[in-house]
XYZ file of C-alpha atoms in Angstrom:
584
model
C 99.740 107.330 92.568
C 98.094 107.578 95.773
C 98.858 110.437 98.607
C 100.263 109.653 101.931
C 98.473 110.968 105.371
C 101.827 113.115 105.002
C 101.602 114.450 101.900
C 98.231 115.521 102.152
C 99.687 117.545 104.967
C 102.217 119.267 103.424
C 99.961 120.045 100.470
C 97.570 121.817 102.829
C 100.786 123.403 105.019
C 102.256 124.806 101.594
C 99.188 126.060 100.563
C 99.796 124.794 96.687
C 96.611 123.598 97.367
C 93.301 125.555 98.905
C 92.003 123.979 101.987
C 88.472 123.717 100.621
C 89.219 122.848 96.839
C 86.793 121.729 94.104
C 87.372 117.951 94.074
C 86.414 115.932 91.523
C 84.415 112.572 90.834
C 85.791 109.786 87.983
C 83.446 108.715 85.311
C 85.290 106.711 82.295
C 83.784 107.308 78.696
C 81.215 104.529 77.377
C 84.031 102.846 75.282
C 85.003 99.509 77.531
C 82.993 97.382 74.796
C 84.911 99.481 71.939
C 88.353 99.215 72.376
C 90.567 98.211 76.155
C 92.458 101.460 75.410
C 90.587 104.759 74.392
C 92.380 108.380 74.153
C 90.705 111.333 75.824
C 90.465 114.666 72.744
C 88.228 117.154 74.118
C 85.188 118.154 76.137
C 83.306 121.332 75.119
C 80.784 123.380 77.262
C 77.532 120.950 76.551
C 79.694 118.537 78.029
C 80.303 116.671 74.849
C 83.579 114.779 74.554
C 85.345 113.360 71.635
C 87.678 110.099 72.454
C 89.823 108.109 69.656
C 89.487 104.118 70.687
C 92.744 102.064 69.100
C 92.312 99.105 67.583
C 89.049 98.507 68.046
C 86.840 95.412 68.541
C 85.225 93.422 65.843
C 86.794 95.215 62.504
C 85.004 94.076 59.372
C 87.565 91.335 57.611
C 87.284 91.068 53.957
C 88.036 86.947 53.793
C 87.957 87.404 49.825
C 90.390 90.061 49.619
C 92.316 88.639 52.081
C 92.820 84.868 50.576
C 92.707 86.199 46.725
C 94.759 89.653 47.332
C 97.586 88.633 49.659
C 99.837 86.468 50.327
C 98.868 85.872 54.277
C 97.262 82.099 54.295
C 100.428 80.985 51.957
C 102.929 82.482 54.686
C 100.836 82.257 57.939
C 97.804 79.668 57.232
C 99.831 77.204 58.778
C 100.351 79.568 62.144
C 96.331 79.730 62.466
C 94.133 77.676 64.816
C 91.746 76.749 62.424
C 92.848 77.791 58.791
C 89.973 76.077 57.021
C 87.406 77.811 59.244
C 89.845 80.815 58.831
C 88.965 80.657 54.672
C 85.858 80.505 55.304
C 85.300 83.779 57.255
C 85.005 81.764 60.544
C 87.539 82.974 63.113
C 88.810 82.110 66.468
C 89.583 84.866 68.918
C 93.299 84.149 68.472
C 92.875 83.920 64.675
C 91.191 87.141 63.783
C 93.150 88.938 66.161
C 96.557 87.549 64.166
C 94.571 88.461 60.965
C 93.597 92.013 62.107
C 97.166 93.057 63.117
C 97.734 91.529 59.634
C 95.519 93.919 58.022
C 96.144 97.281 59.807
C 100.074 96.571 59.592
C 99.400 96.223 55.555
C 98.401 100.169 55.136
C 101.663 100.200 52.812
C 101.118 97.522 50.652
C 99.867 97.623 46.752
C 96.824 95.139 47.531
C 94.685 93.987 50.315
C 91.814 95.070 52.959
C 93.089 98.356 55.024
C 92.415 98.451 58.744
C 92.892 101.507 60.612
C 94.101 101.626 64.202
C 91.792 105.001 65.098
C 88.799 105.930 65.076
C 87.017 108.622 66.948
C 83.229 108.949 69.222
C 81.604 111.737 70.202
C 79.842 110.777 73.586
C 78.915 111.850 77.211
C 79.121 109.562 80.253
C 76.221 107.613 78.611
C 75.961 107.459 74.985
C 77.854 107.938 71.990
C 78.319 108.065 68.316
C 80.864 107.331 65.531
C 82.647 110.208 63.942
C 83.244 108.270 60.344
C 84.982 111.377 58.930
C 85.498 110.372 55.164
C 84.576 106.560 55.860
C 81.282 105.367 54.141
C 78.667 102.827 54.510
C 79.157 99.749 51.981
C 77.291 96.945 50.824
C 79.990 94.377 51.575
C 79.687 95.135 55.380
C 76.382 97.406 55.279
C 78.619 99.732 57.691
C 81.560 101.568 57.150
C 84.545 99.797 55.715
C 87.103 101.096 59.121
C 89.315 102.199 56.590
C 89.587 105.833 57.415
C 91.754 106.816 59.696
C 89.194 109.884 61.492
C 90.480 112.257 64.236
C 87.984 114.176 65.901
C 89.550 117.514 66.924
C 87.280 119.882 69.127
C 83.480 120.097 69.025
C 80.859 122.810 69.598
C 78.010 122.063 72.310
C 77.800 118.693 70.246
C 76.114 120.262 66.922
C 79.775 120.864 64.937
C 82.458 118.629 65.474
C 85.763 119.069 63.424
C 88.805 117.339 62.487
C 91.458 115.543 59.752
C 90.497 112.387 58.327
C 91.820 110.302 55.556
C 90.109 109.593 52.256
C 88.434 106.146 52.243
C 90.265 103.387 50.889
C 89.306 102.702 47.192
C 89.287 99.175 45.088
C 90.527 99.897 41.815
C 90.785 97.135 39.589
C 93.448 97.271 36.863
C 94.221 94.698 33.617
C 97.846 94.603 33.668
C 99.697 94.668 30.878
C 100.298 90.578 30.826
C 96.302 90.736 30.975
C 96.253 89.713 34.801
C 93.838 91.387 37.053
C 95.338 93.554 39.971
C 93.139 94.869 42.815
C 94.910 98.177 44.219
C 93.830 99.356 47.571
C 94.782 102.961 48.540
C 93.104 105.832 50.303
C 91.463 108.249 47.546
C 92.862 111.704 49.265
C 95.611 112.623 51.348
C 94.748 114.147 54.908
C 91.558 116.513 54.860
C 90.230 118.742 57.417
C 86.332 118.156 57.582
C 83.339 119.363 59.923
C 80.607 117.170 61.100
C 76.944 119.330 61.345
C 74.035 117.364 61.847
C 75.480 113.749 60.820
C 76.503 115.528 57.524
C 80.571 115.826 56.679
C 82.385 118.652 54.512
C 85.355 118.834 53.599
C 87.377 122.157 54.739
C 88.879 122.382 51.105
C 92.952 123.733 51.303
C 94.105 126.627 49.214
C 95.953 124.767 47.139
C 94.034 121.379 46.791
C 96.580 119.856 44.069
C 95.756 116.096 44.172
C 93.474 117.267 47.154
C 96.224 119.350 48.534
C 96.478 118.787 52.683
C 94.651 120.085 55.970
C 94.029 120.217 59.425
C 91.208 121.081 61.165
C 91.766 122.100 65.160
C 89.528 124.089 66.893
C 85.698 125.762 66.568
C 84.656 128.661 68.143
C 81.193 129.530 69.170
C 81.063 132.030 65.482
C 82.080 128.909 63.049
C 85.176 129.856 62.614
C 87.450 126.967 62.320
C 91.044 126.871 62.667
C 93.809 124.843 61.189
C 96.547 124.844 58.546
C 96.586 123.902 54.773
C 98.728 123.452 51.424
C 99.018 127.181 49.956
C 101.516 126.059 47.497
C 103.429 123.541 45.871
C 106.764 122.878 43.927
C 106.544 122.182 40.294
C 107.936 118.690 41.244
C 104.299 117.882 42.529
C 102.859 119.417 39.050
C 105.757 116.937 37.271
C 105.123 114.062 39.179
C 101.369 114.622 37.972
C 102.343 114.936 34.212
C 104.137 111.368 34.682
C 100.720 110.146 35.945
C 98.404 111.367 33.428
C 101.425 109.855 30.352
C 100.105 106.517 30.084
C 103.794 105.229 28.673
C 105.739 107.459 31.491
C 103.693 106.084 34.967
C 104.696 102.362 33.950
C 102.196 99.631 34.678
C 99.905 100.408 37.221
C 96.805 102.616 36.908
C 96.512 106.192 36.620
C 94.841 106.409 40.818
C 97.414 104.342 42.241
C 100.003 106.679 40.839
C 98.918 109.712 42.154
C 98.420 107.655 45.796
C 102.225 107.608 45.029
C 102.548 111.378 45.342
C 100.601 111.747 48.301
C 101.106 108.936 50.239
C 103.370 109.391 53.530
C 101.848 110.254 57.229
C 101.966 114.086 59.305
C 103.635 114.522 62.611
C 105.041 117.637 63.954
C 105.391 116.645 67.767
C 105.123 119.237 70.707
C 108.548 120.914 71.192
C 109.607 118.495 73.868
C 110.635 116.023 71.136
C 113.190 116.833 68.402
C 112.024 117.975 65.388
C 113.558 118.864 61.489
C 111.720 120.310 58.783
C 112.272 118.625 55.409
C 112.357 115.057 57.112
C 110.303 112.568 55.625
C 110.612 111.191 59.395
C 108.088 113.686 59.999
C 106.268 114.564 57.208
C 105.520 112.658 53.737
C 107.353 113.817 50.668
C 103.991 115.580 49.116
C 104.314 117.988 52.190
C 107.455 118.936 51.996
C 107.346 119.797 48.762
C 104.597 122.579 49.431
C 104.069 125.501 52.304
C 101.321 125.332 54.622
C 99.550 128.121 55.964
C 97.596 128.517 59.137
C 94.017 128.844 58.008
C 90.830 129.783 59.758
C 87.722 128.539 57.851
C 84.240 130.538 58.036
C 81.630 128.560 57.940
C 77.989 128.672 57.955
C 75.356 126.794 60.060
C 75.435 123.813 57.129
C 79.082 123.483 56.875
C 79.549 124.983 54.061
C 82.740 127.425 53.650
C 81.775 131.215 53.007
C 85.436 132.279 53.200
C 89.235 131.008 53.943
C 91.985 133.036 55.536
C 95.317 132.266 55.581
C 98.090 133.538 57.254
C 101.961 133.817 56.139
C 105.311 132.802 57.134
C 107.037 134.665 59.597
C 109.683 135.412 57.057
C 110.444 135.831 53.553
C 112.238 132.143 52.168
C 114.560 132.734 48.809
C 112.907 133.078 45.373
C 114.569 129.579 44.892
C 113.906 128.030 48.026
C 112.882 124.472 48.082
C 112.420 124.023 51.344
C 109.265 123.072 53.419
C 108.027 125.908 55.911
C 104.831 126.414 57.570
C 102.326 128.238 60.161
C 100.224 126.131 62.260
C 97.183 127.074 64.063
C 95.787 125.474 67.035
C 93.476 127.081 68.384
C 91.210 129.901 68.549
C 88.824 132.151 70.617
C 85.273 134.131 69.804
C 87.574 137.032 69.310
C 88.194 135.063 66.423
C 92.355 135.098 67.583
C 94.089 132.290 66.545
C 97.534 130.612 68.473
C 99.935 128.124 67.162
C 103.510 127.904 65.598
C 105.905 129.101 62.914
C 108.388 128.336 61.396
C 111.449 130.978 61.615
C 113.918 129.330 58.947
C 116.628 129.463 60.861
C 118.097 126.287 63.563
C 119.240 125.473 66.820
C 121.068 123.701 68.485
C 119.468 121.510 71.525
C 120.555 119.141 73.618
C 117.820 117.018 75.360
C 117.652 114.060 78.083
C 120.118 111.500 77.224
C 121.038 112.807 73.931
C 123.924 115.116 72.651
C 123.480 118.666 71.304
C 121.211 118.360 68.009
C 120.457 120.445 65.155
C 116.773 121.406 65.188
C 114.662 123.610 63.604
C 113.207 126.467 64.665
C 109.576 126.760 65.903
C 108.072 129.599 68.137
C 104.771 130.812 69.132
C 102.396 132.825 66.765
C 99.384 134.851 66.967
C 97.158 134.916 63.951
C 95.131 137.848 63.937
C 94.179 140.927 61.454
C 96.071 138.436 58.426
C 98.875 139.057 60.016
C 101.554 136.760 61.781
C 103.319 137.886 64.107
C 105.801 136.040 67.448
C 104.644 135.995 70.535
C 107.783 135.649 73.125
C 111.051 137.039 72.916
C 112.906 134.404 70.837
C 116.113 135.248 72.717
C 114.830 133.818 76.061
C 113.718 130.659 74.815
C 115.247 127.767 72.407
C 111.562 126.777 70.664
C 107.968 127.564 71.875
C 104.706 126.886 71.033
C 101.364 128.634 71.894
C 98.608 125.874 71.674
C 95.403 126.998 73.161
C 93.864 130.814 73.880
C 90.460 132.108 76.063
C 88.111 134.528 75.674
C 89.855 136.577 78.090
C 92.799 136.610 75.587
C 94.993 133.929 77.836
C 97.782 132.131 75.862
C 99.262 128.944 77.054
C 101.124 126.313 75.703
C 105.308 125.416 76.132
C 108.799 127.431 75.794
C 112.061 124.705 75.601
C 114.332 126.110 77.991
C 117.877 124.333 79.530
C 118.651 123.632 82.899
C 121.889 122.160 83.701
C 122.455 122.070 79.673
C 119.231 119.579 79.046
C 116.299 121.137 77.829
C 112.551 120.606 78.589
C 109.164 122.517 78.107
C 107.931 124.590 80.276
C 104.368 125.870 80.736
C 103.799 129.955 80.059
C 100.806 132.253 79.873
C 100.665 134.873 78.362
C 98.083 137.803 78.185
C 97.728 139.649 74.707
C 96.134 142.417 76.386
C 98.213 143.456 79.440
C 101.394 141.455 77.869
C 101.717 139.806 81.343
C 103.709 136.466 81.101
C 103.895 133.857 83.947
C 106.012 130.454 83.700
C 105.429 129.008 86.552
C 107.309 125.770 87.575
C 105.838 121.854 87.410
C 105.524 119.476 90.621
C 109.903 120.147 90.789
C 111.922 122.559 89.286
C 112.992 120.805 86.222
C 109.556 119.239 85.682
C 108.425 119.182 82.075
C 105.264 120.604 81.214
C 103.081 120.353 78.599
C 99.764 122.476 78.307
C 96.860 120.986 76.396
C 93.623 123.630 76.795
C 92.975 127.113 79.041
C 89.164 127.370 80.292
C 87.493 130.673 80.182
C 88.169 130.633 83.590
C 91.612 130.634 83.307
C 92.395 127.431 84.527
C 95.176 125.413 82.215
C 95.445 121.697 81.859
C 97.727 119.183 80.922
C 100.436 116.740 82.066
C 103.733 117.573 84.135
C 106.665 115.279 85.241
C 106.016 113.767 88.689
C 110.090 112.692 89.067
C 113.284 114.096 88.893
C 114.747 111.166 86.942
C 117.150 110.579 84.312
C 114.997 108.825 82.118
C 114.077 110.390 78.771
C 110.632 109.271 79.285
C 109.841 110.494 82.704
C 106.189 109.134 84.303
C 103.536 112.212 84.229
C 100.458 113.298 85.850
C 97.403 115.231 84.719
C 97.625 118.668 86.473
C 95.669 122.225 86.279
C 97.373 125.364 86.885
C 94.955 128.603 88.280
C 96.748 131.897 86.926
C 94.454 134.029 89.226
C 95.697 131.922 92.481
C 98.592 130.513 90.859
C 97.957 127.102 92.326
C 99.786 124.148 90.284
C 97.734 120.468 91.206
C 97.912 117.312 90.545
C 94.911 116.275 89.545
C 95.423 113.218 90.878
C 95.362 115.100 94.926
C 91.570 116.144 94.078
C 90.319 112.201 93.113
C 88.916 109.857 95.875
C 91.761 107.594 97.123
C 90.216 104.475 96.555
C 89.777 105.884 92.775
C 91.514 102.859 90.303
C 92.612 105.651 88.043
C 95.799 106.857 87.729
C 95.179 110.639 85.709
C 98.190 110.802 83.732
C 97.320 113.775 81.305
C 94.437 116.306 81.264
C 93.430 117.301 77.781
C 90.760 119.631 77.867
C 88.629 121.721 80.426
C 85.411 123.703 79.795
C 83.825 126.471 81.703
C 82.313 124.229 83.919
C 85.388 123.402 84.886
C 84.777 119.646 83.781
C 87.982 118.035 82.345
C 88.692 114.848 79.973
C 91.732 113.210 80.584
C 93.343 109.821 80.040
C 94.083 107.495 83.422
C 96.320 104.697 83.701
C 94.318 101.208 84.885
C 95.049 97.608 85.253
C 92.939 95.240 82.707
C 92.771 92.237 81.604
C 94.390 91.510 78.172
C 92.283 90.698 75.216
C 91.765 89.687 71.890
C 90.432 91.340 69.248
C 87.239 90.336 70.071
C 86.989 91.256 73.400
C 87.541 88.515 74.602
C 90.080 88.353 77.592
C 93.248 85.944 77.288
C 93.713 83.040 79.733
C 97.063 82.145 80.037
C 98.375 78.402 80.638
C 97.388 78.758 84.103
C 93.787 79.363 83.591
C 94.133 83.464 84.730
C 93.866 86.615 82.684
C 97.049 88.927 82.162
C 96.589 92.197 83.941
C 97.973 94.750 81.767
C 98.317 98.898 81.921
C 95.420 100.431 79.805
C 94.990 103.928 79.489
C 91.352 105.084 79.230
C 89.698 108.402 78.615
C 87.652 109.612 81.570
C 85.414 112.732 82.431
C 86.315 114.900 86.127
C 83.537 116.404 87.298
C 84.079 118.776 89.603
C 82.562 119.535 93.557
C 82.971 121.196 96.222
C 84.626 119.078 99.350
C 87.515 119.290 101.082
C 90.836 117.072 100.086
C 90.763 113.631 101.311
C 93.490 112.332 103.090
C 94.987 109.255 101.742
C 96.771 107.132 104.070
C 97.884 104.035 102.460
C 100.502 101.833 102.778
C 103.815 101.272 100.491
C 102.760 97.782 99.263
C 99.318 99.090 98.243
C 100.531 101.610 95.723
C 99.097 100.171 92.324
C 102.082 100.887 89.957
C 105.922 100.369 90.408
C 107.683 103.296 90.023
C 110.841 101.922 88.327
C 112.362 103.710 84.979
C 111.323 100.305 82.820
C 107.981 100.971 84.303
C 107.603 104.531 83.241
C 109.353 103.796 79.618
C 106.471 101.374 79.277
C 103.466 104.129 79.808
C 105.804 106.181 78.190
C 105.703 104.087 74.559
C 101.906 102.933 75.166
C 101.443 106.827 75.386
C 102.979 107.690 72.477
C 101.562 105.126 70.640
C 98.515 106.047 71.609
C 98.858 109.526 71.013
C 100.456 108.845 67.812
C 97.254 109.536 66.255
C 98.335 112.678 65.702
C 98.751 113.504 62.611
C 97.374 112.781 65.330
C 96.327 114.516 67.822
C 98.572 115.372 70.736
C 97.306 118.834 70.966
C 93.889 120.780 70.800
């Protein structure tokens, strides 16, 4: 959204924004020929940022898999343009797009090519590089197969990057017992945490790595020290489920792989505390997960990658001897004090009513420090329904979200929090009851993120990227310090380093495309302008705030509620890649 003459005026009267400010230049990432929509992750002090394109262009197809191991051409051949050039590996941009969404929608199935929808570069404003995660090179495509699903989390001046990836997608052929020939596809491992050192990947092995257990790899600081969460412990279901596996007359007719994949199949997604959330919900979490506890974990590591110890760090409480239910710590981040932030778990619920939705039954999560093996709460639980601490500084500076009500409906707010002086701020959005989400703290102690821009009804409101100063206690939108004639709308700031640079994702208008590229023409000859979000780098300067004076039919984007439920689902499935990663 672009400022009025007026409100340029006001900012300066109100002094929520210095007079001589650091403004900042636009530079998207390098990705336009990947993907049309690319997710900003995280910049680090080299300047090195990490961005997850969706769906991107030109995915190897597997046209024997795909005729032999499905059942597409006999329920959709006749939908194609060309289905004999189709057979033959020979695509038309309409074709292979249908076929792609074919594939990646198949992740489920017992046979067939996988397609993921992610995958994640490291790159500056000029270059970049895949991070494959668990993916590997193959003969059939001589690259990798793009069925690893690889989030890059947070990097270190370019040299370590870390993050969760899936285990690559196997072929295992199995005789069945009428003597047929069945080609299972299924990922090898459930979600690992791995670091990337000099184009080599490791594997940031859980505690309990049952069936390959389950982790998450978050942040790096500048000692190798990298923080997550991981599988401490399962049920003896798991260890029975196994048994069933390994009996060749209990696991019926399909081979022994496939019927672990059974086990530890199912996704991971907590979401930040603005969304409801339940433990024990396969909703949110597969069934292999909640049947163990996860610990937050900090990994040392040494210059190779290599782990030279694990810590772990436990619940907040003490569950039943008998207890069956799923509870965790999470961390998210963590400074070169080697302090770790997150969540926990507290075992007991709460009742919460959010926008457009009755009072609800949720667990409950609050802040943690990780520190000394110990766990311990941040904030006073009684002042808050949920919070979440989900990034720290050098200068011991914790941000991240409490869930408070106003007028009975709940949404986050940001805090700050100092371990060392126990100050606490929680200062207000661009309106009282904005929401606000924090995303990183700079050792400058600036914090970044996104904020509600309207007082609506709506459940998904429209947001801007903002940055919050503690020491002035300024709260901008990012979008007041961008030339006016900038294309981008910032919508959500992810990360900042000590440069003060920032990667965030912008709204733009583009043309459709296919699969390939290639933008659609429609019947009239014209490409479709639709909303894209894209990841893009703010570098920062010093200047004075421009003032925008531009007139009411110029404003790029309506600002109708259908309008901002429609960034608000492209967002989210976007961000969805979160086992994905909505959070540093």
């Amino acid at each position: 959204m672009k400022r009025t003459q007026l409100a340029a005026a006001v900012l300066l009267a109100t002094g929520s924004v210095s007079a001589v400010a650091a403004t900042y230049s636009v530079t998207p990432l390098p990705l336009e020929d990947k993907s049309r929509n690319y997710f900003a992750t995280s910049i680090d002090n080299a300047g090195k940022m990490l961005a997850t394109v969706e769906s991107e262009y030109n995915p190897p197809v597997d046209v024997e898999q795909l005729e032999d191991d499905t059942t597409f051409f006999d329920l959709y051949g006749g939908s194609l343009e060309n289905e004999d050039d189709a057979r033959q590996g020979v695509f038309t941009d309409a074709d292979y797009t249908f076929i792609v969404s074919y594939l990646i929608s198949n992740q489920s199935a017992s046979v067939g090519q996988k397609l993921t929808s992610y995958r994640t570069y490291m790159t500056d404003t000029n270059d970049f590089d895949l991070v494959p995660g668990l993916d590997e090179v193959t003969d059939k495509f001589d690259d990798y197969t793009q069925s690893v699903e690889a989030i890059g989390q947070d990097s270190l001046n370019g040299n370590f990057i870390v993050g969760d990836s899936t285990g690559l997608v196997i072929l295992d052929e199995y005789e069945d017992e009428d003597g047929d020939t069945i080609n299972y596809t299924y990922p090898e491992t459930t979600q690992q945490a791995f670091v990337q050192s000099s184009n080599n990947t490791s594997i940031l092995t859980p505690v309990d790595d049952t069936l390959g257990g389950f982790a998450s790899a978050r942040a790096i600081n500048s000692n190798l020290q990298v923080a997550g969460f991981s599988t401490v412990s399962f049920l003896d279901t798991v260890d029975d489920a196994i048994e069933i596996c390994e009996d060749d007359e209990l696991r019926g007719d399909i081979p022994e792989g496939r019927c672990y994949y059974n086990i530890y199949a199912g996704d991971f997604n907590v979401p930040r505390i603005s969304s409801y959330f339940v433990t024990n919900s396969t909703s949110f979490m597969s069934s292999f997960i909640l049947a163990s506890e996860v610990n937050a974990t900090i990994w040392q590591i040494d210059v190779n990658g290599d782990i030279i110890s694990t810590d772990t760090f436990p619940l907040l409480f003490d569950p039943d001897e008998d207890s069956t239910t799923h509870y965790f710590t999470y961390a998210y981040d963590i400074n070169n004090q080697g302090i770790a932030v997150g969540e926990g778990l507290t075992g007991d619920t709460v009742t919460i009513t959010r926008p457009n939705s009755s009072g609800l039954t949720e667990s409950e999560r609050v802040a943690t420090v990780f520190r000394d093996g110990e766990t311990v709460e941040l904030l006073p639980r009684e002042e808050n329904l949920l919070s979440q601490a989900i990034a720290i500084n050098d200068n011991n500076w914790v941000t991240g979200a409490v869930l408070r009500a106003s007028s009975d409906i709940a949404r986050a707010r940001l805090f700050a929090y100092n371990l060392d002086t126990t100050e606490q701020v929680y200062p207000d959005g661009f309106f009282t009851t904005s929401a606000v989400i924090a995303n990183a703290i700079n050792n400058n102690n600036i914090i970044v993120g996104k904020a509600d821009i309207e007082a609506t009804s709506d459940t998904l409101r429209e947001t801007h990227a903002f940055m919050y100063d503690i020491e002035t206690e300024e709260f901008t939108d990012l979008n007041d310090l961008i030339s006016c004639d900038s294309d981008y709308e910032l919508v959500e700031a992810l990360d900042i380093n000590d440069d003060d640079e920032i990667i965030a994702n912008a709204r733009i208008k583009k043309a459709s495309t296919y699969i390939t590229g290639v933008e659609i023409i429609n019947s009239e000859g014209e490409t479709v302008e639709v909303d894209s979000i894209v990841a893009v780098k703010l570098t920062p300067s010093t200047g004075t705030i421009e003032d925008c004076d531009v007139e009411e039919e110029d404003e790029p984007y309506e600002r109708s509620g259908a309008s901002s439920s429609q960034l608000g689902l492209l967002l989210l499935a976007g961000m969805a890649f979160i086992r994905r990663r909505w959070f540093k």
